[in-house]
CSV table of C-alpha atoms in Angstrom, one decimal:
chain,number,residue,atom,x,y,z
A,1,MET,CA,49.9,-199.7,36.0
A,2,LYS,CA,53.3,-201.2,34.3
A,3,TYR,CA,52.1,-204.0,34.5
A,4,ILE,CA,49.2,-203.0,32.9
A,5,LEU,CA,50.4,-201.5,30.1
A,6,PHE,CA,52.6,-204.7,29.6
A,7,SER,CA,49.6,-207.0,28.8
A,8,LEU,CA,48.6,-204.2,26.8
A,9,LEU,CA,51.6,-204.0,24.9
A,10,LEU,CA,51.5,-208.2,24.8
A,11,LEU,CA,47.6,-208.1,23.3
A,12,SER,CA,48.0,-204.9,20.7
A,13,PRO,CA,48.3,-207.3,17.5
A,14,ILE,CA,44.6,-208.3,18.5
A,15,TYR,CA,43.3,-204.7,18.0
A,16,GLY,CA,46.5,-203.7,14.4
A,17,SER,CA,45.3,-207.0,13.1
A,18,GLU,CA,41.8,-207.0,13.5
A,19,ALA,CA,42.0,-210.2,14.7
A,20,PRO,CA,39.6,-210.5,18.2
A,21,LEU,CA,40.8,-214.1,18.2
A,22,GLU,CA,44.0,-214.0,16.9
A,23,SER,CA,47.3,-214.5,19.7
A,24,VAL,CA,50.3,-213.4,19.8
A,25,ASP,CA,52.1,-216.3,19.3
A,26,SER,CA,50.1,-217.5,15.7
A,27,ILE,CA,50.0,-213.8,14.1
A,28,LEU,CA,54.0,-213.6,15.5
A,29,GLU,CA,53.6,-217.9,13.7
A,30,LYS,CA,51.9,-216.5,10.2
A,31,TYR,CA,55.0,-214.2,9.7
A,32,LYS,CA,57.8,-216.2,10.5
A,33,ASP,CA,58.9,-217.9,7.3
A,34,ILE,CA,58.9,-213.5,6.1
A,35,SER,CA,61.0,-213.0,8.6
A,36,GLN,CA,63.6,-215.8,8.6
A,37,GLU,CA,63.6,-215.3,4.2
A,38,ILE,CA,64.8,-211.4,4.5
A,39,LYS,CA,66.2,-211.2,8.5
A,40,GLU,CA,65.6,-207.4,9.4
A,41,LEU,CA,63.1,-205.4,8.6
A,42,LYS,CA,64.7,-201.8,10.3
A,43,ALA,CA,63.2,-198.3,11.1
A,44,VAL,CA,65.7,-195.2,11.9
A,45,VAL,CA,63.8,-193.1,14.8
A,46,LYS,CA,64.3,-189.7,13.7
A,47,THR,CA,62.6,-186.8,16.2
A,48,THR,CA,64.3,-186.1,19.3
A,49,THR,CA,59.4,-186.6,20.1
A,50,GLY,CA,59.0,-190.4,18.8
A,51,ILE,CA,57.2,-192.2,22.0
A,52,LEU,CA,56.2,-195.9,21.4
A,53,TYR,CA,52.0,-196.8,22.3
A,54,ALA,CA,50.7,-200.2,23.7
A,55,ASP,CA,47.9,-199.6,20.7
A,56,VAL,CA,47.2,-199.1,17.5
A,57,GLY,CA,45.4,-196.3,18.3
A,58,LEU,CA,47.7,-194.3,20.4
A,59,GLU,CA,46.2,-193.5,23.0
A,60,TYR,CA,48.6,-195.5,25.7
A,61,PRO,CA,51.6,-194.8,25.3
A,62,VAL,CA,55.2,-197.0,27.0
A,63,HIS,CA,58.1,-194.9,26.8
A,64,SER,CA,59.8,-192.1,25.1
A,65,LEU,CA,62.8,-192.6,21.7
A,66,ARG,CA,65.1,-192.1,21.3
A,67,LYS,CA,66.7,-189.9,18.3
A,68,GLY,CA,68.8,-193.0,16.2
A,69,GLU,CA,66.8,-195.4,18.3
A,70,ILE,CA,66.6,-198.7,15.5
A,71,LEU,CA,63.4,-200.5,15.7
A,72,ASN,CA,62.5,-204.3,14.2
A,73,LEU,CA,59.7,-203.5,12.1
A,74,ALA,CA,56.8,-206.3,12.3
A,75,ASN,CA,55.6,-207.8,8.4
A,76,PHE,CA,52.2,-206.7,8.1
A,77,GLU,CA,50.1,-203.7,8.0
A,78,VAL,CA,47.2,-202.4,9.9
A,79,LYS,CA,44.3,-200.6,9.0
A,80,THR,CA,44.9,-197.2,11.0
A,81,GLU,CA,47.1,-194.7,8.5
A,82,ASN,CA,50.9,-193.5,9.2
A,83,VAL,CA,50.5,-196.1,12.1
A,84,TYR,CA,53.8,-198.2,11.9
A,85,PRO,CA,53.6,-202.1,14.1
A,86,ILE,CA,57.0,-202.5,16.3
A,87,LEU,CA,58.2,-206.1,17.5
A,88,ILE,CA,59.5,-205.5,21.4
A,89,ASN,CA,59.7,-207.8,23.8
A,90,GLY,CA,58.0,-210.9,22.4
A,91,GLY,CA,55.3,-208.2,21.4
A,92,VAL,CA,54.0,-205.6,18.8
A,93,GLY,CA,54.1,-202.0,19.9
A,94,TYR,CA,53.1,-199.0,17.5
A,95,VAL,CA,54.8,-196.1,16.2
A,96,LYS,CA,53.9,-192.7,14.4
A,97,GLY,CA,55.1,-192.6,10.5
A,98,GLY,CA,56.8,-189.4,11.6
A,99,ASP,CA,58.5,-190.2,13.6
A,100,ILE,CA,60.3,-193.1,12.7
A,101,THR,CA,62.8,-193.6,8.9
A,102,ILE,CA,62.4,-197.0,6.9
A,103,GLN,CA,65.3,-198.3,6.4
A,104,LYS,CA,63.6,-201.5,4.3
A,105,ARG,CA,61.0,-202.2,3.2
A,106,PHE,CA,59.2,-205.1,2.0
A,107,SER,CA,55.8,-206.9,0.4
A,108,ASN,CA,54.6,-210.0,1.6
A,109,GLN,CA,55.1,-211.4,-2.1
A,110,SER,CA,58.5,-209.7,-3.3
A,111,ALA,CA,59.7,-211.2,0.5
A,112,SER,CA,58.1,-215.2,-0.6
A,113,LYS,CA,60.2,-215.4,-3.2
A,114,LEU,CA,63.6,-213.6,-2.1
A,115,THR,CA,66.4,-216.2,-1.0
A,116,ASP,CA,69.4,-215.6,2.1
A,117,HIS,CA,71.9,-215.7,-1.1
A,118,LYS,CA,69.8,-212.9,-3.2
A,119,ILE,CA,69.9,-211.0,0.1
A,120,ASP,CA,73.7,-212.0,1.2
A,121,TYR,CA,74.3,-210.6,-2.6
A,122,GLN,CA,72.7,-207.5,-2.3
A,123,PHE,CA,74.1,-206.7,1.1
A,124,GLU,CA,77.8,-207.1,-0.7
A,125,GLU,CA,77.1,-204.9,-3.7
A,126,ILE,CA,76.1,-202.0,-1.2
A,127,VAL,CA,78.8,-203.0,1.0
A,128,THR,CA,81.2,-202.1,-2.3
A,129,LYS,CA,79.6,-199.4,-3.3
A,130,LEU,CA,79.4,-197.4,-0.2
A,131,ASN,CA,83.3,-198.7,0.6
A,132,GLY,CA,85.3,-199.2,-3.0
A,133,ARG,CA,86.7,-201.4,-5.1
A,134,THR,CA,90.1,-203.7,-3.8
A,135,ASN,CA,92.4,-205.1,-6.3
A,136,LEU,CA,95.0,-207.6,-7.2
A,137,LEU,CA,96.9,-205.9,-10.3
A,138,ILE,CA,99.1,-207.4,-12.0
A,139,LYS,CA,101.5,-206.7,-14.3
A,140,ILE,CA,104.4,-207.3,-16.9
A,141,ASP,CA,107.2,-204.2,-17.1
A,142,SER,CA,109.8,-203.5,-19.7
A,143,PHE,CA,111.5,-201.3,-17.8
A,144,SER,CA,114.3,-198.9,-20.5
A,145,PRO,CA,116.5,-198.1,-18.0
A,146,GLY,CA,118.0,-194.7,-20.4
A,147,PRO,CA,121.7,-193.3,-21.3
A,148,ASN,CA,123.7,-194.2,-17.4
A,149,TRP,CA,122.4,-198.0,-18.0
A,150,SER,CA,123.1,-198.4,-22.0
A,151,ASP,CA,126.6,-196.5,-21.2
A,152,PHE,CA,126.8,-198.9,-18.2
A,153,ASN,CA,126.5,-202.2,-21.2
A,154,GLU,CA,129.6,-200.1,-23.6
A,155,LEU,CA,131.9,-200.5,-20.7
A,156,ALA,CA,130.9,-203.9,-20.3
A,157,GLY,CA,131.0,-204.7,-23.8
A,158,ASP,CA,127.0,-206.0,-23.2
A,159,VAL,CA,124.1,-205.3,-25.0
A,160,ASN,CA,121.4,-203.8,-23.7
A,161,GLN,CA,118.2,-205.3,-23.1
A,162,GLY,CA,116.3,-203.2,-20.5
A,163,ILE,CA,115.2,-204.1,-17.9
A,164,LYS,CA,112.0,-206.9,-17.5
A,165,ALA,CA,109.5,-206.8,-14.2
A,166,TYR,CA,106.8,-208.8,-13.2
A,167,GLN,CA,104.9,-206.4,-10.4
A,168,PHE,CA,101.5,-207.1,-8.0
A,169,LEU,CA,100.6,-204.2,-6.2
A,170,VAL,CA,96.7,-204.5,-4.5
A,171,GLU,CA,94.6,-201.4,-4.6
A,172,PHE,CA,91.9,-199.7,-3.1
A,173,HIS,CA,89.7,-197.3,-5.1
A,174,PRO,CA,87.4,-195.7,-3.1
A,175,ARG,CA,83.7,-195.4,-5.1
A,176,ASN,CA,82.5,-191.8,-4.5
A,177,GLU,CA,86.8,-190.0,-5.2
A,178,ARG,CA,88.4,-189.7,-7.7
A,179,PHE,CA,91.8,-191.3,-5.9
A,180,ALA,CA,93.2,-194.4,-5.3
A,181,PHE,CA,96.8,-195.9,-3.8
A,182,GLY,CA,98.2,-199.3,-4.3
A,183,ILE,CA,101.2,-201.0,-2.2
A,184,GLY,CA,102.8,-204.1,-3.5
A,185,THR,CA,105.8,-205.8,-4.3
A,186,GLY,CA,107.8,-206.5,-8.1
A,187,PHE,CA,110.4,-208.6,-9.1
A,188,TYR,CA,112.9,-206.9,-11.8
A,189,SER,CA,115.6,-208.3,-13.3
A,190,SER,CA,118.1,-209.3,-17.0
A,191,LYS,CA,120.4,-211.4,-17.8
A,192,GLN,CA,122.2,-210.6,-20.8
A,193,GLU,CA,125.1,-212.3,-21.7
A,194,ILE,CA,127.5,-210.3,-19.8
A,195,ILE,CA,125.7,-208.8,-17.3
A,196,ASN,CA,123.2,-210.0,-14.5
A,197,ILE,CA,121.0,-208.0,-12.5
A,198,ASN,CA,117.7,-208.6,-10.6
A,199,SER,CA,116.1,-207.3,-7.5
A,200,TRP,CA,112.6,-207.7,-5.1
A,201,VAL,CA,112.1,-203.7,-4.9
A,202,PHE,CA,108.4,-203.6,-2.8
A,203,GLU,CA,106.7,-200.6,-4.2
A,204,GLY,CA,104.0,-198.3,-3.3
A,205,GLN,CA,101.7,-195.5,-5.7
A,206,LEU,CA,99.6,-193.7,-5.8
A,207,SER,CA,96.4,-192.7,-8.2
A,208,TYR,CA,94.1,-189.6,-9.5
A,209,SER,CA,91.2,-191.1,-12.6
A,210,PRO,CA,90.3,-187.3,-14.5
A,211,LEU,CA,87.9,-189.8,-15.5
A,212,LYS,CA,86.5,-192.3,-14.0
A,213,TRP,CA,83.8,-194.4,-15.2
A,214,GLU,CA,82.4,-197.9,-15.3
A,215,ILE,CA,84.2,-199.1,-18.5
A,216,PHE,CA,86.2,-197.2,-18.5
A,217,GLN,CA,89.6,-195.5,-16.2
A,218,TRP,CA,91.8,-193.0,-17.3
A,219,ASP,CA,94.5,-192.3,-14.1
A,220,PHE,CA,97.7,-190.5,-13.7
A,221,GLN,CA,100.0,-191.6,-11.0
A,222,ILE,CA,103.0,-191.6,-9.1
A,223,GLY,CA,105.2,-193.9,-7.3
A,224,GLY,CA,108.4,-194.5,-5.3
A,225,GLY,CA,110.1,-197.8,-4.2
A,226,PHE,CA,113.3,-199.3,-2.1
A,227,SER,CA,115.0,-202.2,-2.0
A,228,SER,CA,117.5,-204.4,0.1
A,229,GLY,CA,119.7,-206.2,-1.9
A,230,ILE,CA,120.2,-204.5,-5.8
A,231,ASN,CA,122.1,-207.4,-7.1
A,232,ILE,CA,124.8,-207.5,-9.9
A,233,GLU,CA,126.8,-210.5,-11.5
A,234,ILE,CA,129.7,-210.0,-14.3
A,235,LYS,CA,130.2,-212.8,-16.2
A,236,ASP,CA,133.8,-214.5,-15.1
A,237,ILE,CA,134.3,-211.8,-12.8
A,238,GLU,CA,133.5,-213.6,-8.9
A,239,GLY,CA,131.5,-211.7,-6.1
A,240,VAL,CA,127.7,-210.3,-6.8
A,241,ASN,CA,127.2,-207.1,-6.4
A,242,LYS,CA,124.7,-205.5,-3.5
A,243,GLY,CA,123.5,-201.9,-2.6
A,244,TYR,CA,120.3,-200.7,-2.7
A,245,LEU,CA,117.7,-199.0,-4.3
A,246,TYR,CA,115.9,-196.4,-4.5
A,247,SER,CA,112.9,-195.8,-7.2
A,248,TRP,CA,109.8,-193.1,-8.1
A,249,ASN,CA,108.2,-193.2,-10.6
A,250,ILE,CA,105.7,-191.2,-12.9
A,251,GLY,CA,102.4,-191.7,-15.8
A,252,THR,CA,99.2,-192.4,-16.6
A,253,THR,CA,97.4,-196.1,-17.4
A,254,VAL,CA,94.1,-196.4,-19.2
A,255,ARG,CA,92.1,-199.5,-17.8
A,256,ILE,CA,89.5,-201.9,-19.7
A,257,LEU,CA,86.8,-202.3,-17.6
A,258,PRO,CA,87.8,-201.3,-14.3
A,259,GLU,CA,84.3,-202.5,-12.6
A,260,SER,CA,84.2,-206.6,-13.7
A,261,LYS,CA,85.8,-208.7,-12.1
A,262,ILE,CA,88.3,-209.0,-14.5
A,263,GLY,CA,89.8,-206.0,-16.2
A,264,GLY,CA,93.1,-205.1,-18.3
A,265,VAL,CA,95.6,-202.0,-17.6
A,266,LEU,CA,97.6,-200.7,-20.0
A,267,GLY,CA,100.3,-197.4,-19.4
A,268,VAL,CA,104.3,-195.9,-19.2
A,269,ASN,CA,105.9,-194.6,-16.3
A,270,TYR,CA,109.5,-192.1,-16.7
A,271,LYS,CA,111.1,-194.0,-13.8
A,272,SER,CA,114.5,-193.1,-11.5
A,273,TRP,CA,116.4,-195.7,-9.4
A,274,SER,CA,118.9,-194.1,-7.3
A,275,ILE,CA,121.9,-196.9,-6.3
A,276,SER,CA,123.7,-196.5,-3.0
A,277,GLY,CA,125.7,-199.1,-0.9
A,278,MET,CA,127.3,-200.4,-3.8
A,279,LYS,CA,131.2,-200.6,-4.5
A,280,ASP,CA,132.5,-200.2,-7.6
A,281,ILE,CA,131.8,-202.7,-10.5
A,282,VAL,CA,134.2,-204.6,-11.8
A,283,LEU,CA,134.1,-205.0,-15.6
A,284,PRO,CA,136.2,-207.2,-18.1
A,285,SER,CA,138.0,-205.1,-18.9
A,286,ARG,CA,139.2,-204.6,-14.7
A,287,LEU,CA,137.3,-201.2,-15.0
A,288,LEU,CA,135.7,-199.9,-12.3
A,289,VAL,CA,132.1,-198.5,-12.8
A,290,ASP,CA,130.1,-196.8,-10.1
A,291,LEU,CA,126.7,-197.4,-10.9
A,292,ASN,CA,124.7,-195.1,-8.7
A,293,GLY,CA,121.6,-195.4,-11.4
A,294,PHE,CA,119.6,-195.2,-14.1
A,295,ALA,CA,116.3,-193.9,-15.4
A,296,GLY,CA,114.4,-194.3,-18.5
A,297,THR,CA,110.6,-195.1,-19.6
A,298,ASP,CA,108.7,-198.2,-18.6
A,299,PHE,CA,106.4,-199.7,-19.6
A,300,PHE,CA,103.5,-202.3,-19.1
A,301,PHE,CA,100.4,-204.2,-18.9
A,302,GLY,CA,98.3,-206.3,-17.2
A,303,LEU,CA,95.3,-208.0,-15.6
A,304,SER,CA,92.9,-206.9,-12.4
A,305,TYR,CA,90.8,-208.9,-10.8
A,306,LYS,CA,88.7,-207.4,-8.2
A,307,PHE,CA,87.4,-209.1,-4.9
């Protein structure tokens, strides 16, 4: 009996295509180009009672189908309503339309016009919409460290010029979520007449977007950072003052064209730095100063690049 059903399965395209003299090989060759272009036509079994039949009339069942099973659709139609051909074991079987959900379906006309490039592009767009976007964010910061830094400059007899920074963050923005996160590094430095300060800071941030559109996005963000090497040098004083840096920030960002390949960002933070492990700093006047941190306003702008 098994051999009879298998024979029917191999011969079934003759009946499904209503071409008695056409072999399985000729039918598969007929649709070879289309199959190559569109790669896969898929259907998923959605019922627990699905059955694969050897004939288009659904009179010879071959085996039961499990729910969730993925089937390869043959790219031709049969005359029987609500019956679909399935490619299996080098032949063609048939299933009821009510037992499956078709994932992709192309007409012969549209399929012949598709190229591999177009299909790959469509697949890439689907993945992007499902998973979200990943950005490389490059920012230029202008950090005004507040009264502690200004007092330190005054004691050293220097003019406060603030601290500049270049930040590089990799961000992930889930497509259907308003939360996002980023991680990266920033190089902070200020070269003044008397005081030089620099540090690489490992940073991360979490953001929430109350407004998230294709051309405009408004974020609130909170973040933190750490550095094992903040360096402060004083002119005419030998040695480098080294310590650890811990930071946190809170602020807001406006993004222009966030979904484009290249977009713009503009924002402001309140940023706080805490310094530990650093000895008292010797100033040119031989005064010893304990610089344990400072806080102030951080303005930034930059570009985002979508992977």
